[in-house]
Amino acid sequence: MEFEFTIVVPIYNEEDNLLRLEKEMSHYLEMATKKTKVLLVNDGSKDKSQQLIEEICARNTAFSYILFQENRGLSAAIKAGFDAVETPLVGYIDSDLQTAPADFNLLLEKIGEYDLVTGVRANRKDKFVKNMSSKIANGIRRAFTHDGMDDTGCPLKVIKTDYAKRIPMFKGLHRFLPAMILLQNGKVIQIPVQHFPRIAGVAKFGVWNRLLGPLMDCFAYLWMKKKYINYTIAKRG
């Protein structure tokens, strides 16, 4: 049976989470509703992440990896994953496992009708400042994009690969994935998913990243929306 679904996992200095990631993802592969493989994208980690990644991939035939020469950021890691995927569906989850791989099955139930299905973190387990800054940033983004999404920062998504590959990704645009699918006249929906506290490693985004960064990215999105090329071929001869 050919693979139908690839889960992209961006990784940057997550050596303390990777063995747990291997365990949880391996468990999910046994219960996945579609034949699934995992693509680990190492965003130029400086710790022992790459050594662990290679060991994990050697033990698990459904795991593979990409290693960046240098750190290029989360959006670049996601974009590289999208570019490399060959399955009809692509998913995305963070390596800190604050969301549950098992919840991919909830998203996959809806992907036939929709082109992007994103999680909404129910009962978030983050600290107050992180929750509030994220809520404000989502409100700002929603006012600019009118995408109707409550939590685009949720690191649990499933996208039809042909839509994902057409996303003109730039730094920070990982927050705008639903909006970029809407630009392609695609359909999006959000589904409540579980959320857990980070138990290892260090968060890569602070208040600055969650507030000022997204505000600046909103203007970049508006420029892209104005310039975006979208067409449908009616006939070939």
Coordinates of C-alpha atoms in Angstrom, one line a residue:
M1 CA 0.0 0.0 0.0
E2 CA 1.4 3.4 -1.0
F3 CA 1.7 6.2 1.5
E4 CA -1.2 8.7 1.5
F5 CA -0.2 11.1 4.2
T6 CA 3.1 12.7 5.2
I7 CA 3.6 14.5 8.6
V8 CA 6.2 17.3 8.5
V9 CA 7.9 17.9 11.9
P10 CA 10.1 21.1 12.0
I11 CA 12.9 20.7 14.6
Y12 CA 15.2 23.2 16.1
N13 CA 17.3 22.3 19.2
E14 CA 14.8 19.7 20.5
E15 CA 17.2 16.9 21.6
D16 CA 15.2 16.5 24.8
N17 CA 12.0 15.8 23.0
L18 CA 13.1 13.6 20.1
L19 CA 12.9 10.2 21.7
R20 CA 9.4 11.0 23.0
L21 CA 8.6 12.2 19.5
E22 CA 9.7 8.9 18.0
K23 CA 7.6 7.0 20.5
E24 CA 4.4 9.0 20.0
M25 CA 4.7 9.2 16.2
S26 CA 5.4 5.5 16.0
H27 CA 2.3 4.8 18.0
Y28 CA 0.3 7.1 15.8
L29 CA 1.5 5.3 12.6
E30 CA -0.1 2.1 14.0
M31 CA -3.5 3.8 14.5
A32 CA -3.5 6.2 11.6
T33 CA -6.5 6.1 9.3
K34 CA -4.3 6.6 6.3
K35 CA -1.0 5.1 5.4
T36 CA 1.4 7.6 7.0
K37 CA 5.1 8.6 7.0
V38 CA 7.0 11.2 8.9
L39 CA 9.4 13.8 7.6
L40 CA 11.7 15.4 10.2
V41 CA 13.0 18.8 9.1
N42 CA 16.1 19.9 11.1
D43 CA 16.2 23.7 10.9
G44 CA 20.0 23.9 11.6
S45 CA 20.0 22.7 15.2
K46 CA 23.1 23.3 17.3
D47 CA 22.5 20.6 19.8
K48 CA 22.5 16.8 19.4
S49 CA 19.2 16.8 17.4
Q50 CA 20.7 15.7 14.1
Q51 CA 22.4 12.7 15.7
L52 CA 19.2 11.6 17.3
I53 CA 17.2 12.2 14.1
E54 CA 19.6 9.9 12.1
E55 CA 19.3 7.2 14.7
I56 CA 15.5 7.5 14.7
C57 CA 15.3 7.3 10.9
A58 CA 17.7 4.3 10.9
R59 CA 15.3 2.5 13.3
N60 CA 12.1 3.4 11.5
T61 CA 11.5 2.9 7.8
A62 CA 8.6 5.3 7.7
F63 CA 10.8 8.2 9.0
S64 CA 13.0 10.4 6.9
Y65 CA 14.8 13.7 7.4
I66 CA 16.0 16.9 5.8
L67 CA 18.9 18.9 7.4
F68 CA 19.3 22.6 6.7
Q69 CA 22.8 23.9 6.4
E70 CA 21.9 26.8 8.8
N71 CA 18.9 27.9 10.8
R72 CA 16.3 29.5 8.5
G73 CA 13.2 29.6 10.7
L74 CA 9.9 27.7 11.2
S75 CA 8.3 28.9 8.0
A76 CA 11.3 27.8 5.9
A77 CA 11.2 24.4 7.6
I78 CA 7.5 23.9 6.8
K79 CA 8.0 25.1 3.2
A80 CA 10.9 22.7 2.7
G81 CA 8.6 19.9 4.0
F82 CA 5.8 20.9 1.7
D83 CA 8.2 21.0 -1.3
A84 CA 9.6 17.5 -0.5
V85 CA 6.2 15.7 0.1
E86 CA 5.0 13.3 -2.6
T87 CA 1.8 12.0 -0.9
P88 CA -1.6 13.5 -1.7
L89 CA -1.9 14.8 1.9
V90 CA 0.5 16.7 4.1
G91 CA 0.3 17.4 7.8
Y92 CA 2.3 19.5 10.3
I93 CA 3.0 19.1 14.0
D94 CA 5.6 20.7 16.3
S95 CA 8.3 18.4 17.8
D96 CA 7.4 19.6 21.4
L97 CA 4.2 17.5 21.2
Q98 CA 2.0 20.1 22.8
T99 CA -0.6 18.7 20.5
A100 CA -1.4 15.0 20.1
P101 CA -0.5 13.0 16.9
A102 CA -3.7 10.9 17.5
D103 CA -5.8 14.0 16.7
F104 CA -4.6 13.9 13.1
N105 CA -7.3 11.3 12.7
L106 CA -9.9 13.9 13.6
L107 CA -8.6 16.3 11.0
L108 CA -8.3 13.6 8.4
E109 CA -12.1 12.9 8.7
K110 CA -12.8 16.3 7.3
I111 CA -10.1 16.6 4.6
G112 CA -12.1 15.1 1.8
E113 CA -14.6 18.0 1.9
Y114 CA -12.0 20.6 2.8
D115 CA -8.6 21.6 1.5
L116 CA -7.1 22.6 4.9
V117 CA -8.2 21.3 8.3
T118 CA -6.5 23.0 11.2
G119 CA -6.7 22.3 14.9
V120 CA -7.9 24.7 17.6
R121 CA -6.2 24.2 20.9
A122 CA -9.0 23.5 23.4
N123 CA -8.2 24.3 27.1
R124 CA -4.7 25.6 26.3
K125 CA -2.1 24.7 28.9
D126 CA 0.3 27.6 28.2
K127 CA 1.1 30.3 30.7
F128 CA -1.1 33.4 30.9
V129 CA 1.2 35.8 29.0
K130 CA 1.6 33.3 26.1
N131 CA -2.1 32.7 25.9
M132 CA -3.0 36.4 25.9
S133 CA -0.3 37.4 23.4
S134 CA -1.5 34.6 21.1
K135 CA -5.1 35.6 21.5
I136 CA -4.3 39.2 20.6
A137 CA -2.1 38.2 17.6
N138 CA -4.9 35.9 16.3
G139 CA -7.4 38.8 16.6
I140 CA -5.1 41.1 14.7
R141 CA -4.5 38.5 12.0
R142 CA -8.2 37.7 11.7
A143 CA -9.0 41.4 11.2
F144 CA -6.6 41.6 8.3
T145 CA -7.3 38.3 6.6
H146 CA -11.0 37.6 7.5
D147 CA -10.0 33.9 7.5
G148 CA -12.5 33.1 10.3
M149 CA -9.8 31.1 12.2
D150 CA -9.5 31.4 15.9
D151 CA -6.0 29.7 16.3
T152 CA -3.8 29.6 13.2
G153 CA -0.8 29.1 15.5
C154 CA -2.0 25.6 16.4
P155 CA 0.7 23.2 15.3
L156 CA -1.7 20.6 14.0
K157 CA -2.8 20.8 10.4
V158 CA -3.7 18.7 7.4
I159 CA -3.6 20.1 3.9
K160 CA -4.2 18.7 0.4
T161 CA -0.6 18.6 -1.0
D162 CA -1.4 20.3 -4.3
Y163 CA -2.7 23.3 -2.3
A164 CA 0.3 23.3 0.1
K165 CA 2.8 23.3 -2.8
R166 CA 1.2 26.4 -4.3
I167 CA 1.6 28.5 -1.1
P168 CA 4.1 31.3 -1.7
M169 CA 5.7 30.9 1.7
F170 CA 7.8 33.7 3.3
K171 CA 9.1 34.1 6.8
G172 CA 6.2 34.3 9.3
L173 CA 3.6 33.0 6.8
H174 CA 3.1 29.8 8.8
R175 CA 0.5 31.9 10.7
F176 CA -1.4 32.5 7.5
L177 CA -1.8 29.0 6.1
P178 CA -5.6 29.1 6.2
A179 CA -5.6 32.5 4.5
M180 CA -3.3 31.3 1.8
I181 CA -5.6 28.4 1.1
L182 CA -8.5 30.8 0.8
L183 CA -6.5 32.8 -1.7
Q184 CA -6.5 29.6 -3.9
N185 CA -10.3 29.5 -3.5
G186 CA -9.9 26.5 -1.2
K187 CA -12.1 25.5 1.7
V188 CA -10.9 25.6 5.3
I189 CA -12.3 24.4 8.7
Q190 CA -11.1 24.3 12.3
I191 CA -11.5 21.4 14.7
P192 CA -10.9 21.4 18.5
V193 CA -7.9 19.3 19.5
Q194 CA -6.1 18.4 22.7
H195 CA -3.3 20.6 24.1
F196 CA -0.6 19.9 26.6
P197 CA 2.1 21.8 28.4
R198 CA 5.6 21.7 27.1
I199 CA 7.5 19.3 29.3
A200 CA 11.0 19.5 27.7
G201 CA 13.1 21.9 25.6
V202 CA 12.6 25.7 25.3
A203 CA 9.9 27.6 23.4
K204 CA 11.2 29.3 20.3
F205 CA 8.7 32.2 20.3
G206 CA 8.3 35.0 22.8
V207 CA 5.9 37.9 23.2
W208 CA 7.8 39.9 20.6
N209 CA 7.4 37.1 18.0
R210 CA 3.7 36.7 18.8
L211 CA 2.7 40.3 18.6
L212 CA 4.9 42.6 16.6
G213 CA 6.0 39.9 14.1
P214 CA 2.4 38.9 13.2
L215 CA 1.4 42.5 12.8
M216 CA 4.2 43.2 10.3
D217 CA 3.4 39.9 8.6
C218 CA -0.2 41.1 8.1
F219 CA 1.0 43.9 5.9
A220 CA 3.1 41.4 3.9
Y221 CA 0.0 39.2 3.5
L222 CA -2.1 42.1 2.2
W223 CA 0.6 42.9 -0.4
M224 CA 0.7 39.3 -1.4
K225 CA -3.1 39.1 -1.6
K226 CA -3.1 42.0 -4.0
K227 CA -0.4 40.5 -6.2
Y228 CA -1.4 36.9 -5.9
I229 CA -1.9 35.0 -9.2
N230 CA -4.6 32.4 -9.2
Y231 CA -6.1 30.7 -12.2
T232 CA -7.9 27.5 -13.3
I233 CA -7.3 25.8 -16.6
A234 CA -10.6 25.1 -18.3
K235 CA -9.2 23.1 -21.3
R236 CA -6.1 21.9 -22.9
G237 CA -5.5 21.2 -26.6

